[in-house]
Tab-separated table of C-alpha atoms in Angstrom:
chain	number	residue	atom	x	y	z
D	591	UNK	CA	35.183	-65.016	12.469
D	592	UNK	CA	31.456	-64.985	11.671
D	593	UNK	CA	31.527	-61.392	11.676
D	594	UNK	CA	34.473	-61.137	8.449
D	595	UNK	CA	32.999	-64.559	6.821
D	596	UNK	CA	29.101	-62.240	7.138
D	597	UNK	CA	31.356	-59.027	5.956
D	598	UNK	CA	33.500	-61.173	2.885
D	599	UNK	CA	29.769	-62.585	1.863
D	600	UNK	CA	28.375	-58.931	1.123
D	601	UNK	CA	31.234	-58.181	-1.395
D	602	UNK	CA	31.101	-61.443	-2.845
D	603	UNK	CA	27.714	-60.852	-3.725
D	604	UNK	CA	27.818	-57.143	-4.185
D	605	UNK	CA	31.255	-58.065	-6.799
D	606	UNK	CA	29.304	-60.932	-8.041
D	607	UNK	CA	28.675	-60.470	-11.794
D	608	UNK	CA	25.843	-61.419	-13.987
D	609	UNK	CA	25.417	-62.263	-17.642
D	610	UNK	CA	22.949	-60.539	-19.793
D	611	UNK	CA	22.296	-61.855	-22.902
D	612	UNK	CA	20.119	-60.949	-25.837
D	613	UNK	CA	19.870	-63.977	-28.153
D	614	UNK	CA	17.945	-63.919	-31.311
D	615	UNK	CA	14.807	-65.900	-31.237
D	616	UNK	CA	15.132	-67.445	-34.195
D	617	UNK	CA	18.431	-68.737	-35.205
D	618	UNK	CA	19.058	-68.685	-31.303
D	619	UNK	CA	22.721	-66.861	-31.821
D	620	UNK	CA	23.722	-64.564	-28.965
D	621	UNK	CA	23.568	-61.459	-30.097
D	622	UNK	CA	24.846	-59.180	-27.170
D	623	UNK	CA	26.501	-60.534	-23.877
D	624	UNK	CA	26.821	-58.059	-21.395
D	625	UNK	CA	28.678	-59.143	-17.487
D	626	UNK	CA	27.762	-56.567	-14.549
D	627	UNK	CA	27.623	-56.678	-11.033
D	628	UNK	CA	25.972	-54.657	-8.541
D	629	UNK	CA	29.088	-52.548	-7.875
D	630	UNK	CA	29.422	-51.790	-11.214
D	631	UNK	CA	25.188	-50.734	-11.464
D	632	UNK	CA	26.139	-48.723	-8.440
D	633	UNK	CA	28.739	-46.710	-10.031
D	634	UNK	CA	26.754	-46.081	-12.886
D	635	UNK	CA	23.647	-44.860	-10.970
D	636	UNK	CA	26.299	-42.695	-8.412
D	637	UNK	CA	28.140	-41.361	-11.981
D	638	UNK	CA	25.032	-40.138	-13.642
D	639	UNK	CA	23.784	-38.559	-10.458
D	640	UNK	CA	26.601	-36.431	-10.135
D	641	UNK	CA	26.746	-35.250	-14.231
D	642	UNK	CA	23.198	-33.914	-13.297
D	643	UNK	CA	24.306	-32.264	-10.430
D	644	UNK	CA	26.957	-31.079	-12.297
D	645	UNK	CA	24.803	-29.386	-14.997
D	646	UNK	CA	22.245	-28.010	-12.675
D	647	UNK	CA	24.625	-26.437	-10.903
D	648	UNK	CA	26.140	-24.372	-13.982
D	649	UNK	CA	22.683	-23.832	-15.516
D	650	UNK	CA	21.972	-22.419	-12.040
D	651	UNK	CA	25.325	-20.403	-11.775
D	652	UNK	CA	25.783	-19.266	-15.034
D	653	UNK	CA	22.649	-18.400	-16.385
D	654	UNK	CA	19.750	-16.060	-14.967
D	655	UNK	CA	17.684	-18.598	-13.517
D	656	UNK	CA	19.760	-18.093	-10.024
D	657	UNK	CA	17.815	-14.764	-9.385
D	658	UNK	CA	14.755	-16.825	-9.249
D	659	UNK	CA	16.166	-18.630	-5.876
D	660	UNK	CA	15.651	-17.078	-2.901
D	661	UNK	CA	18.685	-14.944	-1.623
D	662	UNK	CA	20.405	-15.046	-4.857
D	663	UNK	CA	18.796	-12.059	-6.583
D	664	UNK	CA	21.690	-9.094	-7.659
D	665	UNK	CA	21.605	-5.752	-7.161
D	666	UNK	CA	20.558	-4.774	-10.980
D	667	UNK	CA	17.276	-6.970	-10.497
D	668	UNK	CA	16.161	-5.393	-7.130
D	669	UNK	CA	17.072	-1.621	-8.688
D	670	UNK	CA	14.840	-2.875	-11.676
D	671	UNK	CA	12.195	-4.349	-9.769
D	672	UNK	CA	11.626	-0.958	-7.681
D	673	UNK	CA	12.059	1.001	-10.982
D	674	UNK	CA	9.217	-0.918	-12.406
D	675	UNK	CA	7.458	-0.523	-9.168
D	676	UNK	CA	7.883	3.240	-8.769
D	677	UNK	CA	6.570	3.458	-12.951
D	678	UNK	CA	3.464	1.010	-12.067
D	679	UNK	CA	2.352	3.656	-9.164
D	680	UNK	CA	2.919	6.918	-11.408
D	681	UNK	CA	1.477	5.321	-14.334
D	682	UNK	CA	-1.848	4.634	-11.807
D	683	UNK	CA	-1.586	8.104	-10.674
D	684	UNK	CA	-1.568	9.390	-14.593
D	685	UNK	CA	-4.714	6.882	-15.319
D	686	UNK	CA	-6.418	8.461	-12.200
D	687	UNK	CA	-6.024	12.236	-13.371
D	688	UNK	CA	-6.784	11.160	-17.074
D	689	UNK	CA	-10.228	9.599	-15.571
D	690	UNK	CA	-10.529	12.577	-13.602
D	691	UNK	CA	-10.538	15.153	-16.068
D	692	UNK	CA	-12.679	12.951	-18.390
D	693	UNK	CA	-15.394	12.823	-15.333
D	694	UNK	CA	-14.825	16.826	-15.314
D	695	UNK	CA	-15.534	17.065	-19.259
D	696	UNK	CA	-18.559	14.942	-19.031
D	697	UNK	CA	-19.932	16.895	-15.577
D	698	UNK	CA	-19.727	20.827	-17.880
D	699	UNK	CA	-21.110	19.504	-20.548
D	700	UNK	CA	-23.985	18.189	-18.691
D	701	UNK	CA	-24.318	21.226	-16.929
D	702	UNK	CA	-23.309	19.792	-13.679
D	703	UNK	CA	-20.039	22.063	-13.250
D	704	UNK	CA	-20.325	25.504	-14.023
D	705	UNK	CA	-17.905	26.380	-16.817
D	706	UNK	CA	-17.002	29.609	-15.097
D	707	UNK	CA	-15.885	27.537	-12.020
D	708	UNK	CA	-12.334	26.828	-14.187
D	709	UNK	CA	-10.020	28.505	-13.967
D	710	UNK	CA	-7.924	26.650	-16.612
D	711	UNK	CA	-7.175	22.736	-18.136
D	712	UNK	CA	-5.225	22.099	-14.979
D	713	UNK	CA	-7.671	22.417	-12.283
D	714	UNK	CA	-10.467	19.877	-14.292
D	715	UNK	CA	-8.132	16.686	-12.769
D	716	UNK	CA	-8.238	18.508	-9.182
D	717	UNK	CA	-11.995	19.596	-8.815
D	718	UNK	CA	-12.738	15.670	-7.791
D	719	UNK	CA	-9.613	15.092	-5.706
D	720	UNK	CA	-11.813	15.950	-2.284
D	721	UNK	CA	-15.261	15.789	-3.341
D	722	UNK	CA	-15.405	11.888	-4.676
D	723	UNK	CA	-13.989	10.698	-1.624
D	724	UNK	CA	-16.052	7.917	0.292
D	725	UNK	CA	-16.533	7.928	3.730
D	726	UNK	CA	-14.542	5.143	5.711
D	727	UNK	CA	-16.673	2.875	7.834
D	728	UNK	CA	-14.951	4.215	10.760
D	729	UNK	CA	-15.573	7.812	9.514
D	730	UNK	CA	-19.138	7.079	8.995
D	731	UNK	CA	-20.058	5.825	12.480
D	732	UNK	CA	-18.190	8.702	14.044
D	733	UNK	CA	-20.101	11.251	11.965
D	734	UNK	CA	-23.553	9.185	12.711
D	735	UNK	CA	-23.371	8.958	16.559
D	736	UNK	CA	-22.242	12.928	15.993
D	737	UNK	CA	-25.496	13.204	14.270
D	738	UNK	CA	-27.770	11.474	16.260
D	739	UNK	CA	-26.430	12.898	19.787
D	740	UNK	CA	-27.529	16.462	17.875
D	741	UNK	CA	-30.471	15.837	16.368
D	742	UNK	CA	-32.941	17.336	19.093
D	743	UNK	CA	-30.494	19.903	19.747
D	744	UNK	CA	-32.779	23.218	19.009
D	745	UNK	CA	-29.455	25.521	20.530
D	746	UNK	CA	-26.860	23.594	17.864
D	747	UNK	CA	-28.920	24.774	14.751
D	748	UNK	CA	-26.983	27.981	13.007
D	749	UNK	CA	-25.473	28.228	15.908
D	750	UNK	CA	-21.460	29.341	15.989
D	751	UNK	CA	-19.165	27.505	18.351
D	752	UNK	CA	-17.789	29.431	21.401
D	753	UNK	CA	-14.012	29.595	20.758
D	754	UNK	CA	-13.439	32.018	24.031
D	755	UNK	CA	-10.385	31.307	24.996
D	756	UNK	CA	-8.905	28.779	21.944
D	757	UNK	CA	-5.996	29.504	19.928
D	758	UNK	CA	-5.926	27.384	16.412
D	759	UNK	CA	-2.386	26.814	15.373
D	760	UNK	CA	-1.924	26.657	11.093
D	761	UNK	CA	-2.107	23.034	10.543
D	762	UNK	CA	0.968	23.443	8.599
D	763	UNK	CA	2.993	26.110	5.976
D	764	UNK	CA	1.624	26.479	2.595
D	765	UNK	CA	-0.481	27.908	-0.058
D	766	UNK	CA	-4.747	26.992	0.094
D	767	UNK	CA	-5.170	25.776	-3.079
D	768	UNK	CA	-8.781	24.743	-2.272
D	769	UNK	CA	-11.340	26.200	0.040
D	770	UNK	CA	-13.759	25.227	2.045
D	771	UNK	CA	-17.096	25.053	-0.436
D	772	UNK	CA	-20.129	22.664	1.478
D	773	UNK	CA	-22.056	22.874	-1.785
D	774	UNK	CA	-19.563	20.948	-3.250
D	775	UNK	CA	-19.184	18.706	-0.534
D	776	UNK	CA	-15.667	20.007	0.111
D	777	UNK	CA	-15.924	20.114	3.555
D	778	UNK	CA	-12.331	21.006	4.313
D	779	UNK	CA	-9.342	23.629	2.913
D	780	UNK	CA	-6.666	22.561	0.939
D	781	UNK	CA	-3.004	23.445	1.663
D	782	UNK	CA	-0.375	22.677	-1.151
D	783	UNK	CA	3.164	22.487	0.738
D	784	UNK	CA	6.618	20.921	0.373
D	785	UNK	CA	6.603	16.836	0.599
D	786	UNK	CA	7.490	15.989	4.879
D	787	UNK	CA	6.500	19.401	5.486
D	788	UNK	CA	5.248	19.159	9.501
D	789	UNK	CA	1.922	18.726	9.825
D	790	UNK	CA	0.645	20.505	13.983
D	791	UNK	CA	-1.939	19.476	16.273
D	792	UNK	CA	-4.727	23.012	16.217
D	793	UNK	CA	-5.223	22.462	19.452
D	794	UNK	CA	-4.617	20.330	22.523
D	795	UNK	CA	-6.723	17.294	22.431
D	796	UNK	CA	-6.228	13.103	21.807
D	797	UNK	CA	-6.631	11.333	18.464
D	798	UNK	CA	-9.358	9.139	18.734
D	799	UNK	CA	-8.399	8.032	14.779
D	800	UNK	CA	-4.671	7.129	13.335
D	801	UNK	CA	-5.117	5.007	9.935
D	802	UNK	CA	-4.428	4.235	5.802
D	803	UNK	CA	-7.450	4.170	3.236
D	804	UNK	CA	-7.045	3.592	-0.213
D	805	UNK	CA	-8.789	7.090	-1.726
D	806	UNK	CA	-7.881	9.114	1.694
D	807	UNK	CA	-4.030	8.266	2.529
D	808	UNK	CA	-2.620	8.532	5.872
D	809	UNK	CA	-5.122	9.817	7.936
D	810	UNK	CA	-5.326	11.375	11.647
D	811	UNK	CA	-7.853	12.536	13.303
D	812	UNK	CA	-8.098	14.326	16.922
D	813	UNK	CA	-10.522	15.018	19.748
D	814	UNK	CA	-10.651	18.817	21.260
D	815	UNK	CA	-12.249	20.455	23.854
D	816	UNK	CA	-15.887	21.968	23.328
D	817	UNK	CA	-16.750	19.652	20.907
D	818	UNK	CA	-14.242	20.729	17.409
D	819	UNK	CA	-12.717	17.431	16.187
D	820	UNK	CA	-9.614	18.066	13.639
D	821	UNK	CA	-8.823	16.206	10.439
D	822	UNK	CA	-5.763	15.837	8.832
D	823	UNK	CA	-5.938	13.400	5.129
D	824	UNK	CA	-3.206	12.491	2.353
D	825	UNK	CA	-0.430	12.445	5.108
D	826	UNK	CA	3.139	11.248	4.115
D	827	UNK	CA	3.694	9.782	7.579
D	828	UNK	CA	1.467	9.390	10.699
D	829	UNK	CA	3.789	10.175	14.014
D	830	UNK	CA	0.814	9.351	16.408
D	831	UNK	CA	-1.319	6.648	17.412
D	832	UNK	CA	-4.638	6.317	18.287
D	833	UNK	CA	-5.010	7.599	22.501
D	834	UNK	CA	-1.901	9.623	21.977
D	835	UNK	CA	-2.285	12.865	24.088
D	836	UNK	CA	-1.334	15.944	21.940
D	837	UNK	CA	-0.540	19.938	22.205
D	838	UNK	CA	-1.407	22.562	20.110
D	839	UNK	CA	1.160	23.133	17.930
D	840	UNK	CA	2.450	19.824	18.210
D	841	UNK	CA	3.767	17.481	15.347
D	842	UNK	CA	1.545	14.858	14.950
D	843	UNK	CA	2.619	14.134	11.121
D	844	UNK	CA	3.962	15.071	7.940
D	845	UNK	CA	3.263	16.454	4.858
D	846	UNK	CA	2.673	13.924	1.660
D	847	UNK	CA	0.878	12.309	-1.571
D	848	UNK	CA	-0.958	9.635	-0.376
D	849	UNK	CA	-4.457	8.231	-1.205
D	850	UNK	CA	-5.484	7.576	-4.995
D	851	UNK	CA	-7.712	10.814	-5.060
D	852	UNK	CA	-4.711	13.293	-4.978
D	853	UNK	CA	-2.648	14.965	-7.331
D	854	UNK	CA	0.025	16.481	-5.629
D	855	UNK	CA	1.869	17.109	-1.982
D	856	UNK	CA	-0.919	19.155	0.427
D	857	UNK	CA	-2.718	18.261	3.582
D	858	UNK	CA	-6.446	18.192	3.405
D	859	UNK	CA	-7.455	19.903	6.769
D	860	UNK	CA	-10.909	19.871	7.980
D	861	UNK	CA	-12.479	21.120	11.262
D	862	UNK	CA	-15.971	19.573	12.563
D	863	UNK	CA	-18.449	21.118	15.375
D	864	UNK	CA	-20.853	18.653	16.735
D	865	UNK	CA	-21.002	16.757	14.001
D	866	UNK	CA	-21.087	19.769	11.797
D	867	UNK	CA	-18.500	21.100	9.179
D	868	UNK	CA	-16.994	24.311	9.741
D	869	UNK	CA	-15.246	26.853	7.617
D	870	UNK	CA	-11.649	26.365	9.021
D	871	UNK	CA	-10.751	29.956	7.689
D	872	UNK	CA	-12.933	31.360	9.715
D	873	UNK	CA	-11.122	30.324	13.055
D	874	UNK	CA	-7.532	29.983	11.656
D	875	UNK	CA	-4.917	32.582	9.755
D	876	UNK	CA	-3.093	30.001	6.787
């Protein structure tokens, strides 16, 4: 009995109405009478509640403000998203060439680039692509403990590596486009090849350097026997990891376009001797 007299209490009070009035103050007539309870507030609140769910919900289904939720985005807005994507990187690769061949106009008429060094308008946004690369941090204490493990070497100076018994493999299929010029700073040869073209191992050895830069690409870099070091830049795709064990011949990655500082598919190859650039050409047939 207590239980229903405590349970018939709460309605009574929940159903129990009240009078609001709004009398004017000074001829003291009511002007508005209004009766409510708390069931009746409740219903109200509960009502409006669901009209806004209501119109969020069809604002949200109807209109393009869904693709702003996450999962809900269609397939037109992800195929325009990489669209715009893929025109943002070609539109940085036109700005690069365009500053590239404006660096090129300003170096011949200052005399730093002999005119007679181009061939024609095309080659002024590729004479940079190699040469105005920065060393890597990682590149640059590689090359410095190179340096200073050779620098009271007396037998190392103008001296030619012993390559008795090596066999270089092509680093990969393709046209030079660029040789090897150490006045330039161009210490490596340029081979212009299909895109995912494979990209070989010269020679048995491990690669002591698997990594992305900004200006360089996908970049590989392996240890050989008496002392040559191999360099592969501007890789599509690195298949190898730093400590990997390779072969000569073996693919270690492929062909690409990669790095800000190039202007087409080709692998930038470059072959070191004790810390010492070499002339690949003269140790390999491309």
């Amino acid at each position: 009995m207590p239980k229903k007299k405590r349970s018939k209490a709460f309605w009574n009070s929940i159903k129990f109405k009240y009078k609001l009035t709004i009398i004017n103050e000074n001829t003291l007539e009511e002007v508005v009478g209004l009766r409510v309870s708390k069931l009746n507030g409740l219903s109200v609140l509960l009502s409006v509640l669901t009209v806004l769910f209501v119109i969020a919900a069809t604002i949200i289904a109807f209109t393009p403000l869904r693709n702003y939720l996450p999962g809900y985005m269609n397939s037109e807005i992800r195929a325009q998203v990489v669209e715009n994507a893929l025109r943002v990187d070609s539109l940085q690769q036109l700005v690069d060439r365009q500053n590239l061949y404006i660096m090129n106009i300003q170096d011949i008429f200052s005399g730093k680039v002999r005119i007679d060094s181009v061939q024609s308008m095309d080659t002024l946004t590729t004479l940079r692509k190699d040469t105005l690369m920065e060393r890597t941090k990682r590149e640059e204490e590689f090359r410095r403990k190179y340096e200073e493990t050779e620098k009271y070497n007396l037998t190392s100076i103008a001296s030619q590596p012993n390559v008795n018994g090596l066999i270089f493999y092509r680093p990969t299929r393709g046209m030079i486009s660029d040789r090897f010029d150490a006045e330039k700073k161009h210490y490596g040869t340029d081979i212009a090849a299909t895109p995912n073209e494979s990209v070989v191992a010269t020679l048995d050895g491990t690669v002591v350097l698997s990594t992305y830069t900004a200006e360089t690409g996908y970049l590989i870099e392996v240890q050989h026997n008496q002392d040559f070091i191999s360099v592969y830049k501007h890789c599509g795709s690195l298949l190898k990891r730093e400590g990997d064990k390779v072969q000569a011949g073996e693919v270690i990655a492929l062909v690409g376009n990669s790095g800000t500082l190039t202007t087409g598919p080709h692998l930038h190859f470059e072959l070191w001797h004790k810390g010492r650039a070499v002339n690949p050409e003269n140790y390999i047939v491309f």
